[in-house]
mmCIF file of C-alpha atoms in Angstrom:
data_model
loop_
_atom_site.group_PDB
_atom_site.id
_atom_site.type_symbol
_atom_site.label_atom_id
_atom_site.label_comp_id
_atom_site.label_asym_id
_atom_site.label_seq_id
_atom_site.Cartn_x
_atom_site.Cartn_y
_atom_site.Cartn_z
ATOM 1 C CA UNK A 1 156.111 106.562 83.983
ATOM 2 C CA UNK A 2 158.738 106.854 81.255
ATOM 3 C CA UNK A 3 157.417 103.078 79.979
ATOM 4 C CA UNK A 4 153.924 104.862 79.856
ATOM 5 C CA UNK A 5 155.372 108.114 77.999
ATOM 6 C CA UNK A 6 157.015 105.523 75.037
ATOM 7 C CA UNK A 7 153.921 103.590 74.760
ATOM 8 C CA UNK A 8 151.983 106.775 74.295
ATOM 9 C CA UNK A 9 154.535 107.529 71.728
ATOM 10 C CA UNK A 10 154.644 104.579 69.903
ATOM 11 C CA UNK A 11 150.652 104.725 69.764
ATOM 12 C CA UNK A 12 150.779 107.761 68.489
ATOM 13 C CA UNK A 13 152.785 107.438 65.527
ATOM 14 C CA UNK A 14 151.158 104.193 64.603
ATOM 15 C CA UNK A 15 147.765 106.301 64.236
ATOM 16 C CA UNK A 16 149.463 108.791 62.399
ATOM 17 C CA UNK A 17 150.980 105.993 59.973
ATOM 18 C CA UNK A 18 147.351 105.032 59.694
ATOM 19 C CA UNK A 19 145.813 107.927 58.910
ATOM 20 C CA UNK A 20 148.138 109.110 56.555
ATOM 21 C CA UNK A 21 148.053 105.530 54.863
ATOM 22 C CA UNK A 22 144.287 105.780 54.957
ATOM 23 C CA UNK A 23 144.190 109.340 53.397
ATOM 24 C CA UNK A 24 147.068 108.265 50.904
ATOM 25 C CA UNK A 25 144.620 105.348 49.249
ATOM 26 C CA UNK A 26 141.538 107.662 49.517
ATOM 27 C CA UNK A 27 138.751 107.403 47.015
ATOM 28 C CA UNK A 28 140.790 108.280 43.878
ATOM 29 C CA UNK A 29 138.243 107.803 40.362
ATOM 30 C CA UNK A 30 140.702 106.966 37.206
ATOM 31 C CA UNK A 31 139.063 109.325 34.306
ATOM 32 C CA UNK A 32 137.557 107.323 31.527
ATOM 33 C CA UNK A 33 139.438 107.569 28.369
ATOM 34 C CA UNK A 34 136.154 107.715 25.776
ATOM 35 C CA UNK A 35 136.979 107.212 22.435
ATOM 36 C CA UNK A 36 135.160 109.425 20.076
ATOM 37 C CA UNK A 37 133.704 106.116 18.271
ATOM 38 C CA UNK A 38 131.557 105.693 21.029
ATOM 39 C CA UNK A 39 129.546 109.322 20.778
ATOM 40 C CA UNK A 40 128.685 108.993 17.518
ATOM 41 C CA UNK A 41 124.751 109.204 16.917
ATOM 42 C CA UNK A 42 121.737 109.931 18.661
ATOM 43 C CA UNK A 43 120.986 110.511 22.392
ATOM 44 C CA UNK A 44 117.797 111.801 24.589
ATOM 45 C CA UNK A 45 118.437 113.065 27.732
ATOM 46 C CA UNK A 46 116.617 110.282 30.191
ATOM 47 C CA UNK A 47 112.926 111.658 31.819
ATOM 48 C CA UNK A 48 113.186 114.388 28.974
ATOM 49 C CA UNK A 49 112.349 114.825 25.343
ATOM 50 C CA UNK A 50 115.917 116.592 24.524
ATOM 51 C CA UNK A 51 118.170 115.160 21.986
ATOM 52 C CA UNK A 52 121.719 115.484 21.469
ATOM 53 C CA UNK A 53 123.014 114.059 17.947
ATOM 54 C CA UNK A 54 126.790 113.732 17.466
ATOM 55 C CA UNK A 55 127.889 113.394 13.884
ATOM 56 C CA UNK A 56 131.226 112.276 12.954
ATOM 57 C CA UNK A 57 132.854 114.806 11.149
ATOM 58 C CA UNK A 58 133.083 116.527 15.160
ATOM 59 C CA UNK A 59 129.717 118.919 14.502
ATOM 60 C CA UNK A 60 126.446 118.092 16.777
ATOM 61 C CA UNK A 61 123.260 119.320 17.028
ATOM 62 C CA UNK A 62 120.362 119.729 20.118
ATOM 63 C CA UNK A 63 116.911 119.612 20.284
ATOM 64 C CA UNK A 64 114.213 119.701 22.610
ATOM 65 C CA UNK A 65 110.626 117.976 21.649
ATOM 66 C CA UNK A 66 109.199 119.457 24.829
ATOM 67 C CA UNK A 67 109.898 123.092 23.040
ATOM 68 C CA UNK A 68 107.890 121.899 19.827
ATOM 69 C CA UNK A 69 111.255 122.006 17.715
ATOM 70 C CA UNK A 70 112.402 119.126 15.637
ATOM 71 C CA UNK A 71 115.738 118.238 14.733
ATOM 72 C CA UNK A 72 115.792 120.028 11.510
ATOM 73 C CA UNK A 73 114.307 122.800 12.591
ATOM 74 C CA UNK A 74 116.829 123.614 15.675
ATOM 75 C CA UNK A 75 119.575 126.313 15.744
ATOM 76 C CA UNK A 76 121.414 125.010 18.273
ATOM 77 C CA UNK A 77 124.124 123.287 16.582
ATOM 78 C CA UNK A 78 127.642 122.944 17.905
ATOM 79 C CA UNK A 79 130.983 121.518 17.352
ATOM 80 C CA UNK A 80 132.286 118.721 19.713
ATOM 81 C CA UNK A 81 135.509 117.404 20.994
ATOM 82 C CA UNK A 82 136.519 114.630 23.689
ATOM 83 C CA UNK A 83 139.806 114.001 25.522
ATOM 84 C CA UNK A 84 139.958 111.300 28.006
ATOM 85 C CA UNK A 85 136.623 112.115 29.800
ATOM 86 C CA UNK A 86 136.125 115.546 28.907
ATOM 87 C CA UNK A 87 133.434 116.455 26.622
ATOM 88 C CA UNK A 88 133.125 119.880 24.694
ATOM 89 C CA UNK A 89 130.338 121.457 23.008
ATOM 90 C CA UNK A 90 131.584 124.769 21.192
ATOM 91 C CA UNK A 91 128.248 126.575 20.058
ATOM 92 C CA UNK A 92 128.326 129.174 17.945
ATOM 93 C CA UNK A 93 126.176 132.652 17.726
ATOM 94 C CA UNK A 94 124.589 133.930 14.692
ATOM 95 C CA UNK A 95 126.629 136.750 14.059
ATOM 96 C CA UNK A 96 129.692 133.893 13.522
ATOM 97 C CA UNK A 97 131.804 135.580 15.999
ATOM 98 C CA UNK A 98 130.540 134.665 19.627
ATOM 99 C CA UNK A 99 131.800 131.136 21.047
ATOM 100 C CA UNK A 100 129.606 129.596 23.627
ATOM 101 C CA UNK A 101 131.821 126.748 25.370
ATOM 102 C CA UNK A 102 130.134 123.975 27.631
ATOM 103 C CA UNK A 103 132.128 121.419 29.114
ATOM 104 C CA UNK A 104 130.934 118.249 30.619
ATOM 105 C CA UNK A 105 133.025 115.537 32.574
ATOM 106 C CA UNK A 106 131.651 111.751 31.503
ATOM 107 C CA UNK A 107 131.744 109.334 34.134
ATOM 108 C CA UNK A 108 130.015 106.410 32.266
ATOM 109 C CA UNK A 109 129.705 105.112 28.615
ATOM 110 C CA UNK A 110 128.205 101.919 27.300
ATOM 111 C CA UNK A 111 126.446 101.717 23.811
ATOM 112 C CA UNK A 112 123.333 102.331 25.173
ATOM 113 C CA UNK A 113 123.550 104.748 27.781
ATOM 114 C CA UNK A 114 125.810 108.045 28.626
ATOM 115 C CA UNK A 115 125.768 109.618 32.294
ATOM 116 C CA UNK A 116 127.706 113.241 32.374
ATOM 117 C CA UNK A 117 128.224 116.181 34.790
ATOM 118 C CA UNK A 118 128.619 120.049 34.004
ATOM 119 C CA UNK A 119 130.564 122.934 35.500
ATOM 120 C CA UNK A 120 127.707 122.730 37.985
ATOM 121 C CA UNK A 121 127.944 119.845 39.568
ATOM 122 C CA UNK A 122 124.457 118.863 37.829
ATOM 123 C CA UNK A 123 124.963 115.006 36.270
ATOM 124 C CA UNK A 124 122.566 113.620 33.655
ATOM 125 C CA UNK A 125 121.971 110.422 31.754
ATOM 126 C CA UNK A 126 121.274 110.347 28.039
ATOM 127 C CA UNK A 127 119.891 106.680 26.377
ATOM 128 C CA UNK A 128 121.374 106.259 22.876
ATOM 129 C CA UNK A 129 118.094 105.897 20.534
ATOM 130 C CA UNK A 130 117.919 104.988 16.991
ATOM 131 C CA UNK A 131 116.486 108.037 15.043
#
């Protein structure tokens, strides 16, 4: 009975060793460290006809075809900054005095394609395109 008892034991803490080993090495995701460099230019969000364009000096602006409005004709310009994998779009009102802060976390970046997710938990893909 008391051979039984330590066996139990013994059993016991090996699972626990397990599972906390197992919950230790979990699914962690390093973030991406994007390098502004890699933003720079023109983007349409895939299945869409909205454009993002990232200019260098850290000011963007956004578009959407679907709407009818071009690129020159859009208000909805913005000022960008990234650290590590966070993306930040600062747009401002027309009164000058109302900030309008949208944050995105990017989990992939290649020359030729983007994928992002918001606050929401929504993720998109944008396709770099020469404009």
């Amino acid at each position: 009975m008391k051979r039984n008892k330590s066996r139990r034991a013994i059993a016991c803490c090996i699972m626990a060793m397990l599972m906390a080993a197992f919950t230790a090495c979990g699914d962690k995701t390093i973030p991406l460290n994007v390098n502004a460099d890699q933003l720079y230019g023109c983007w349409v969000k895939n299945g869409s006809q909205e454009y993002w364009r990232y200019l260098d000096d850290g000011t963007g602006v956004t578009w959407d075809e679907a709407d009818d409005i071009t690129e020159e004709e859009s208000n909805l310009r913005f000022e960008w900054t990234v650290a590590g994998d966070v993306l930040t779009h600062v747009f401002h009102g027309e009164q000058g005095n109302q900030s309008v802060p949208k944050v995105y976390t990017i989990k992939g970046i290649s020359p030729s394609a983007m994928s992002w997710e918001d606050d929401y938990g929504q993720s998109y893909t944008l396709i770099k395109v020469v404009r």
